[in-house]
Coordinates of C-alpha atoms in Angstrom, one line a residue:
Chain A
M1 CA 126.4 96.5 -219.9
Y2 CA 128.3 93.8 -218.2
S3 CA 127.9 90.2 -219.5
F4 CA 125.7 87.8 -217.7
D5 CA 124.5 84.2 -217.8
Y6 CA 121.1 84.0 -219.5
Q7 CA 118.3 81.5 -218.7
R8 CA 114.9 81.3 -220.3
P9 CA 112.9 78.8 -218.2
G10 CA 109.7 77.1 -219.5
S11 CA 107.9 77.0 -216.3
Q12 CA 107.4 78.9 -213.1
A13 CA 109.1 76.2 -211.0
D14 CA 112.1 76.2 -213.4
A15 CA 112.3 80.0 -213.1
V16 CA 112.5 79.9 -209.3
R17 CA 115.1 77.1 -209.5
A18 CA 117.2 79.2 -212.0
A19 CA 117.2 82.3 -209.9
Q20 CA 120.1 81.4 -207.6
G21 CA 122.8 83.6 -206.4
E22 CA 123.2 87.1 -207.9
A23 CA 120.2 86.6 -210.3
R24 CA 117.5 88.9 -211.5
Y25 CA 114.2 88.1 -213.1
L26 CA 113.7 89.8 -216.5
A27 CA 110.1 90.7 -217.1
G28 CA 109.6 93.4 -219.8
G29 CA 113.0 95.0 -219.0
Q30 CA 111.8 98.6 -219.4
S31 CA 113.6 99.7 -216.2
L32 CA 116.1 96.8 -215.7
V33 CA 117.7 96.8 -219.2
Q34 CA 118.3 100.6 -219.0
A35 CA 119.7 100.2 -215.4
M36 CA 122.1 97.5 -216.7
K37 CA 123.2 99.7 -219.5
L38 CA 124.1 102.4 -217.0
R39 CA 125.7 99.7 -214.8
L40 CA 123.3 100.6 -211.9
A41 CA 122.4 96.9 -212.0
S42 CA 124.8 94.1 -212.9
P43 CA 123.2 90.7 -212.2
E44 CA 125.3 87.6 -212.8
R45 CA 122.4 85.8 -214.2
M46 CA 119.2 86.9 -215.9
V47 CA 116.1 84.7 -215.7
D48 CA 113.9 85.8 -218.6
L49 CA 110.2 85.3 -217.8
G50 CA 109.2 85.9 -221.4
G51 CA 108.4 82.2 -222.0
L52 CA 106.0 81.9 -219.1
A53 CA 102.5 82.2 -220.6
E54 CA 101.0 81.1 -217.3
L55 CA 101.9 84.5 -215.8
R56 CA 99.9 86.4 -218.5
G57 CA 96.3 85.7 -217.5
I58 CA 93.6 88.1 -216.3
K59 CA 90.7 86.5 -214.5
Q60 CA 87.9 87.2 -212.1
D61 CA 88.1 85.4 -208.7
G62 CA 84.9 86.2 -206.8
A63 CA 85.2 89.8 -205.5
N64 CA 88.7 90.1 -206.9
L65 CA 90.4 90.7 -210.3
V66 CA 93.6 88.7 -210.6
I67 CA 96.2 89.9 -213.0
G68 CA 99.3 87.9 -214.0
A69 CA 102.7 89.4 -213.3
M70 CA 103.7 89.3 -216.9
C71 CA 100.7 91.2 -218.2
T72 CA 101.9 94.2 -220.1
H73 CA 100.6 97.7 -219.3
A74 CA 99.0 97.7 -222.8
A75 CA 97.3 94.3 -222.1
V76 CA 95.8 95.7 -218.9
A77 CA 94.8 99.0 -220.5
S78 CA 93.0 97.2 -223.4
S79 CA 91.4 94.3 -221.3
A80 CA 87.6 94.4 -221.4
E81 CA 87.7 92.5 -218.2
V82 CA 89.8 95.1 -216.4
R83 CA 87.7 98.0 -217.9
R84 CA 84.5 96.4 -216.6
A85 CA 85.8 95.4 -213.1
I86 CA 88.2 98.3 -212.3
P87 CA 88.2 101.0 -215.0
A88 CA 90.5 103.1 -212.9
L89 CA 93.2 100.4 -213.2
A90 CA 92.9 100.2 -217.0
E91 CA 93.1 104.0 -217.2
L92 CA 96.2 104.0 -214.9
A93 CA 97.9 101.4 -217.1
E94 CA 97.0 103.5 -220.2
G95 CA 98.9 106.4 -218.8
I96 CA 102.2 104.7 -218.0
G97 CA 105.2 105.8 -220.0
D98 CA 104.5 105.8 -223.7
P99 CA 103.1 103.2 -226.2
M100 CA 106.4 101.4 -226.6
V101 CA 107.0 101.1 -222.9
R102 CA 103.4 99.9 -222.4
N103 CA 103.9 97.2 -225.0
M104 CA 106.9 95.7 -223.1
G105 CA 106.6 96.8 -219.4
T106 CA 104.7 94.5 -217.1
L107 CA 102.8 94.7 -213.8
G108 CA 105.1 92.4 -212.0
G109 CA 108.2 94.1 -213.3
S110 CA 106.9 97.5 -212.3
I111 CA 106.0 96.6 -208.7
A112 CA 109.2 94.5 -208.1
N113 CA 111.2 97.6 -209.3
A114 CA 109.3 99.8 -206.9
D115 CA 110.2 103.1 -208.6
P116 CA 109.1 105.9 -206.2
A117 CA 107.3 107.6 -209.1
A118 CA 105.8 104.5 -210.7
D119 CA 102.0 104.5 -211.1
Y120 CA 101.1 100.9 -210.2
P121 CA 102.1 101.1 -206.5
A122 CA 99.4 103.7 -206.0
A123 CA 96.8 101.3 -207.4
L124 CA 98.0 98.4 -205.3
V125 CA 97.9 100.3 -202.1
G126 CA 94.8 102.3 -203.0
L127 CA 92.8 99.3 -203.9
G128 CA 94.2 97.2 -201.0
A129 CA 95.6 94.6 -203.4
T130 CA 97.5 91.4 -202.5
V131 CA 100.7 90.3 -204.2
Q132 CA 101.0 86.6 -204.8
T133 CA 104.5 85.2 -205.0
D134 CA 105.8 81.7 -205.5
R135 CA 105.8 81.3 -201.7
R136 CA 103.3 83.6 -200.0
S137 CA 100.7 86.4 -200.3
I138 CA 101.9 89.9 -199.4
P139 CA 99.4 92.8 -198.7
A140 CA 100.4 95.8 -200.9
E141 CA 101.2 98.0 -197.9
A142 CA 103.7 95.5 -196.6
F143 CA 105.1 94.9 -200.1
F144 CA 106.5 98.4 -200.8
T145 CA 109.1 99.0 -198.1
G146 CA 111.1 102.0 -199.4
L147 CA 112.9 103.6 -202.3
Y148 CA 113.2 100.8 -204.9
E149 CA 112.7 98.4 -202.0
T150 CA 110.1 95.7 -201.6
A151 CA 109.5 92.8 -199.2
L152 CA 110.6 90.3 -201.9
E153 CA 113.3 87.9 -200.8
P154 CA 116.1 87.0 -203.1
G155 CA 114.7 84.7 -205.8
E156 CA 111.1 85.3 -204.8
L157 CA 108.9 85.5 -207.9
V158 CA 105.8 87.6 -208.3
I159 CA 103.1 85.5 -209.8
S160 CA 100.1 87.8 -209.8
V161 CA 98.3 90.6 -208.1
S162 CA 94.8 90.3 -206.7
F163 CA 92.8 93.5 -206.7
P164 CA 89.5 93.8 -204.7
K165 CA 86.9 95.3 -207.0
P166 CA 86.0 98.7 -205.6
Q167 CA 82.6 100.5 -205.6
R168 CA 84.4 103.4 -207.2
A169 CA 87.9 104.4 -207.8
A170 CA 90.0 106.8 -209.9
Y171 CA 93.7 107.7 -210.4
S172 CA 94.9 111.2 -211.1
K173 CA 98.4 112.0 -212.1
L174 CA 100.5 115.0 -212.7
R175 CA 103.1 113.8 -215.2
Q176 CA 106.7 114.8 -215.3
P177 CA 106.5 115.8 -218.9
A178 CA 109.8 114.3 -220.0
S179 CA 109.9 111.0 -218.1
R180 CA 106.1 110.6 -218.0
F181 CA 106.5 109.2 -214.4
A182 CA 104.3 110.7 -211.7
L183 CA 105.5 114.0 -210.2
V184 CA 102.5 113.3 -208.0
G185 CA 99.9 110.5 -208.6
V186 CA 96.9 109.9 -206.3
F187 CA 94.7 106.8 -206.4
V188 CA 91.4 107.2 -204.6
C189 CA 89.1 104.2 -203.8
Q190 CA 85.9 103.6 -202.0
G191 CA 85.2 99.9 -201.4
A192 CA 84.8 97.1 -198.9
N193 CA 87.9 98.4 -197.0
G194 CA 86.4 101.9 -196.7
V195 CA 88.0 104.9 -198.4
R196 CA 91.7 104.7 -199.3
V197 CA 93.9 107.4 -200.7
A198 CA 97.4 106.3 -201.9
V199 CA 100.1 108.7 -203.2
T200 CA 103.0 108.0 -205.5
G201 CA 105.8 110.2 -206.8
A202 CA 105.8 112.5 -203.8
G203 CA 107.8 110.5 -201.3
S204 CA 110.5 107.8 -201.3
S205 CA 107.8 105.2 -201.7
V206 CA 104.0 105.0 -202.0
F207 CA 102.0 106.1 -198.9
R208 CA 98.5 106.5 -197.7
Q209 CA 97.0 109.9 -196.8
N210 CA 95.0 109.1 -193.7
A211 CA 93.6 112.6 -193.1
M212 CA 92.1 112.6 -196.6
E213 CA 90.7 109.1 -196.1
D214 CA 88.9 110.3 -192.9
A215 CA 87.5 113.3 -194.6
L216 CA 86.3 111.4 -197.6
A217 CA 84.8 108.6 -195.4
K218 CA 82.4 111.3 -194.0
N219 CA 81.6 112.7 -197.4
F220 CA 83.1 111.4 -200.7
A221 CA 83.3 114.7 -202.5
P222 CA 86.2 116.8 -203.7
E223 CA 85.2 119.7 -201.4
S224 CA 85.7 117.4 -198.4
L225 CA 89.5 117.8 -199.0
A226 CA 89.5 121.6 -199.0
Q227 CA 90.4 121.9 -195.3
V228 CA 92.7 118.9 -195.1
S229 CA 96.3 120.0 -194.7
V230 CA 99.0 118.0 -196.4
P231 CA 102.3 117.9 -194.4
T232 CA 105.5 118.4 -196.3
D233 CA 107.5 116.2 -194.1
N234 CA 109.3 113.4 -196.0
L235 CA 108.0 114.7 -199.4
N236 CA 110.5 114.9 -202.3
G237 CA 111.8 118.2 -203.5
D238 CA 113.8 118.5 -206.6
I239 CA 114.2 120.7 -209.7
H240 CA 110.8 119.6 -210.9
G241 CA 108.9 120.6 -207.8
S242 CA 109.5 121.6 -204.2
A243 CA 108.0 119.6 -201.3
T244 CA 105.5 122.4 -200.8
Y245 CA 104.5 122.2 -204.5
R246 CA 104.1 118.5 -204.3
A247 CA 102.0 118.8 -201.1
A248 CA 99.7 121.2 -203.0
M249 CA 99.6 118.8 -206.0
I250 CA 98.7 115.9 -203.7
K251 CA 95.5 117.8 -202.7
L252 CA 94.7 118.8 -206.3
M253 CA 95.2 115.3 -207.7
A254 CA 93.2 113.8 -204.9
Q255 CA 90.3 116.2 -205.6
K256 CA 90.5 115.4 -209.3
A257 CA 90.5 111.7 -208.6
V258 CA 87.5 111.9 -206.2
A259 CA 85.6 113.9 -208.8
S260 CA 86.3 111.3 -211.5
A261 CA 85.4 108.4 -209.1
A262 CA 82.2 110.1 -208.1
A263 CA 81.3 110.8 -211.7
R264 CA 81.9 107.1 -212.5
A265 CA 79.5 105.8 -209.8
G266 CA 76.6 106.8 -211.9
E267 CA 77.6 104.5 -214.8
K268 CA 78.1 101.5 -212.6
K269 CA 75.3 99.1 -211.5
Chain B
M1 CA 126.6 82.8 -226.8
T2 CA 122.9 81.8 -227.0
K3 CA 121.0 80.6 -230.1
L4 CA 118.5 83.2 -231.2
K5 CA 115.8 82.4 -233.7
M6 CA 113.3 84.9 -234.9
T7 CA 111.6 86.4 -238.0
V8 CA 112.9 89.8 -239.2
N9 CA 110.9 91.5 -242.0
G10 CA 109.4 88.1 -242.9
Q11 CA 112.8 86.3 -243.1
Q12 CA 113.7 83.5 -240.7
V13 CA 116.9 84.5 -238.9
E14 CA 119.1 82.2 -236.8
N15 CA 122.2 83.6 -235.0
D16 CA 124.3 83.1 -231.9
V17 CA 124.2 86.2 -229.8
E18 CA 125.7 87.4 -226.6
P19 CA 123.0 87.6 -223.9
A20 CA 123.9 91.3 -223.2
S21 CA 123.3 92.2 -226.9
L22 CA 120.4 94.6 -227.3
L23 CA 117.9 94.1 -230.1
V24 CA 119.0 97.3 -231.8
E25 CA 122.6 96.1 -231.7
F26 CA 121.7 92.8 -233.3
L27 CA 119.6 94.4 -236.0
R28 CA 122.3 97.0 -236.9
G29 CA 125.3 94.8 -236.5
P30 CA 125.0 91.2 -237.6
L31 CA 121.9 91.8 -239.7
G32 CA 123.2 95.1 -241.2
L33 CA 119.7 96.7 -240.8
T34 CA 120.9 100.3 -240.1
G35 CA 117.6 101.9 -240.8
T36 CA 116.8 101.5 -237.1
H37 CA 118.5 104.4 -235.4
V38 CA 120.0 104.7 -231.9
G39 CA 119.1 108.2 -230.8
C40 CA 119.3 108.7 -227.1
D41 CA 120.1 105.1 -226.1
T42 CA 118.2 105.8 -222.8
A43 CA 114.7 104.9 -223.9
Q44 CA 113.5 108.5 -224.3
C45 CA 113.5 109.3 -228.0
G46 CA 111.9 106.4 -229.8
A47 CA 114.2 106.6 -232.8
C48 CA 115.0 102.9 -232.4
T49 CA 111.3 101.8 -232.5
V50 CA 110.6 98.5 -234.3
L51 CA 107.6 96.3 -234.3
L52 CA 107.6 93.2 -232.1
D53 CA 104.8 90.9 -233.2
G54 CA 103.2 94.0 -234.7
Q55 CA 103.5 96.2 -231.6
P56 CA 105.9 99.1 -231.4
V57 CA 108.8 98.6 -228.9
K58 CA 112.1 100.4 -228.3
S59 CA 114.8 98.1 -229.6
C60 CA 117.4 99.9 -227.4
S61 CA 115.5 98.8 -224.3
I62 CA 115.2 95.1 -224.9
L63 CA 117.7 92.3 -225.2
A64 CA 117.9 90.6 -228.6
L65 CA 117.0 87.4 -226.8
Q66 CA 113.7 88.9 -225.6
A67 CA 112.6 88.6 -229.3
Q68 CA 113.2 84.8 -229.2
G69 CA 110.7 83.1 -231.5
R70 CA 109.0 86.3 -232.3
S71 CA 108.5 88.5 -235.3
V72 CA 110.4 91.8 -235.7
G73 CA 109.6 94.4 -238.3
T74 CA 112.0 97.3 -239.2
V75 CA 111.7 100.2 -241.5
E76 CA 113.6 98.2 -244.2
G77 CA 110.6 95.8 -244.3
L78 CA 108.0 98.4 -245.2
A79 CA 108.8 99.0 -248.9
A80 CA 107.4 96.0 -250.8
K81 CA 109.2 95.2 -254.2
G82 CA 110.9 98.6 -254.3
Q83 CA 107.7 100.5 -253.9
V84 CA 107.8 102.9 -250.9
H85 CA 105.1 102.3 -248.3
A86 CA 102.2 104.8 -248.0
L87 CA 103.7 106.1 -244.7
Q88 CA 107.1 106.7 -246.4
E89 CA 105.4 108.4 -249.3
A90 CA 103.3 110.6 -247.0
F91 CA 106.3 111.6 -244.8
M92 CA 108.0 112.8 -248.0
A93 CA 104.9 114.5 -249.4
T94 CA 104.0 116.4 -246.3
H95 CA 107.6 117.3 -245.2
G96 CA 107.2 115.1 -242.2
L97 CA 110.9 115.1 -241.7
Q98 CA 113.9 117.5 -241.9
C99 CA 117.0 115.8 -240.7
G100 CA 115.3 112.4 -240.8
F101 CA 117.0 110.8 -237.9
C102 CA 113.8 110.2 -235.9
T103 CA 111.8 109.2 -239.0
P104 CA 112.3 105.4 -238.9
G105 CA 111.0 105.3 -235.4
M106 CA 108.1 107.7 -236.2
I107 CA 107.2 105.5 -239.2
M108 CA 107.3 102.3 -237.2
A109 CA 105.3 103.7 -234.4
A110 CA 102.7 105.0 -236.9
A111 CA 102.7 101.6 -238.7
G112 CA 101.9 99.9 -235.4
L113 CA 99.0 102.4 -234.9
L114 CA 97.6 102.0 -238.4
A115 CA 97.6 98.3 -238.2
R116 CA 95.5 98.5 -235.1
N117 CA 93.4 101.5 -236.0
P118 CA 93.3 102.3 -239.7
K119 CA 91.3 105.5 -239.2
P120 CA 92.9 107.3 -236.2
T121 CA 91.8 110.7 -235.0
E122 CA 94.4 113.4 -234.7
E123 CA 94.3 112.9 -230.9
Q124 CA 95.0 109.2 -231.3
I125 CA 97.9 109.9 -233.6
V126 CA 99.4 112.2 -231.1
Y127 CA 98.9 109.7 -228.3
A128 CA 100.5 106.9 -230.4
L129 CA 103.6 109.0 -231.2
E130 CA 104.0 110.2 -227.6
G131 CA 107.2 108.2 -227.2
N132 CA 108.9 109.6 -230.3
L133 CA 110.8 112.8 -230.2
C134 CA 111.6 115.0 -233.2
R135 CA 113.9 118.0 -232.8
C136 CA 113.3 119.5 -236.2
T137 CA 109.7 119.6 -237.4
G138 CA 107.5 120.6 -234.5
Y139 CA 105.4 117.5 -235.1
V140 CA 102.6 119.2 -237.1
N141 CA 103.7 117.7 -240.5
I142 CA 104.4 114.3 -238.9
V143 CA 100.8 114.1 -237.7
A144 CA 99.7 115.3 -241.2
A145 CA 101.8 112.5 -242.8
V146 CA 100.2 109.8 -240.7
Q147 CA 96.7 111.2 -241.6
Q148 CA 97.6 111.2 -245.3
A149 CA 99.0 107.7 -245.1
A150 CA 95.8 106.5 -243.3
S151 CA 93.6 107.9 -246.1
A152 CA 95.9 106.5 -248.8
M153 CA 95.9 103.1 -247.3
A154 CA 92.1 103.2 -246.8
G155 CA 91.7 104.3 -250.5
K156 CA 93.9 101.4 -251.7
Q157 CA 92.0 98.9 -249.7
G158 CA 88.7 100.3 -251.0
G159 CA 90.0 100.1 -254.6
A160 CA 91.1 96.5 -254.2
A161 CA 87.9 95.4 -252.6

């Protein structure tokens, strides 16, 4: 990897001040460090967020669960608070990558990287979350703007993500067995914002499946999706699966997620 | 160069490092701890697994400076006073390795698991070793090794109590 200037700020304000010019924030580094080794990324300055304990909290805020940007996937997966408030989110985090990736990789790093096959974007869009940065709040749907692209401005720092607690939700993922990324992942949620279905891995960025949402709003059951057709326009096709295959898997994963969410409703008060 | 202070296998270490230096490069180069292997160098094989504050991580995927002020454990730190660790003993006894290249990573991932969960089920062992690839053994004996080590370690604790 190319050499770079390294900063390890002790506060959020210092981090934003340090991120000038061709700078990148370093969260867990599970995508960024590998991208730098391949010279796909070559920042002049790295601002390591590892010293910012203030970005590692998980707390309830009324009807929302707020998770700090530097919380690792392992921390989210094992948090009793997350398990209680949004079990689907803990389960999603538990299925990201492998144990070593989960011990380093973070929520903020994952969403800022916006990998088209990452799991978290489906949860953010599916739950209708809001991304808090050092300067503004961004609704999840406006945050993910394309392939590895987000609404973040240069130097803008993700502080936390606020997830509205759903009535019921679940995530179902068909894993690419070598990379463990989502070949297709579908997050289904029924909550204050109605029914939402968010798909990752199948397109250039996470997207909602409106036809499924309408069908599930009438009857939240897997069989409601049987007659919904999934268009193959703009779906990815590659050696791992054609667009037609991915369309079929979107329906199957959505049905599995609805079944899990419906089964979960019984255990919640 | 940036000053890096951390603990490696219980020893305080202080070195100047290039920011672009990976943790595995720092361990194998300046510290001479070549037990940690670089397999794929692309974060897929887990041969470079070490413990960071007790949790398994891939040392080829993090900068040495990300371990600033933290505690790193490598396979060299397992054997106490020349006595092989229960995991090392079990990998030998059950033929949990053939070429041995992946073994340090397997053992460190397993050590991280057993520290958290001293009596894992087979399913939990498989889940914990999901990020470690072995091209020789077919994994069956690796899982058996972790099971044997878990019971040996439980027996030892029981005996000492």
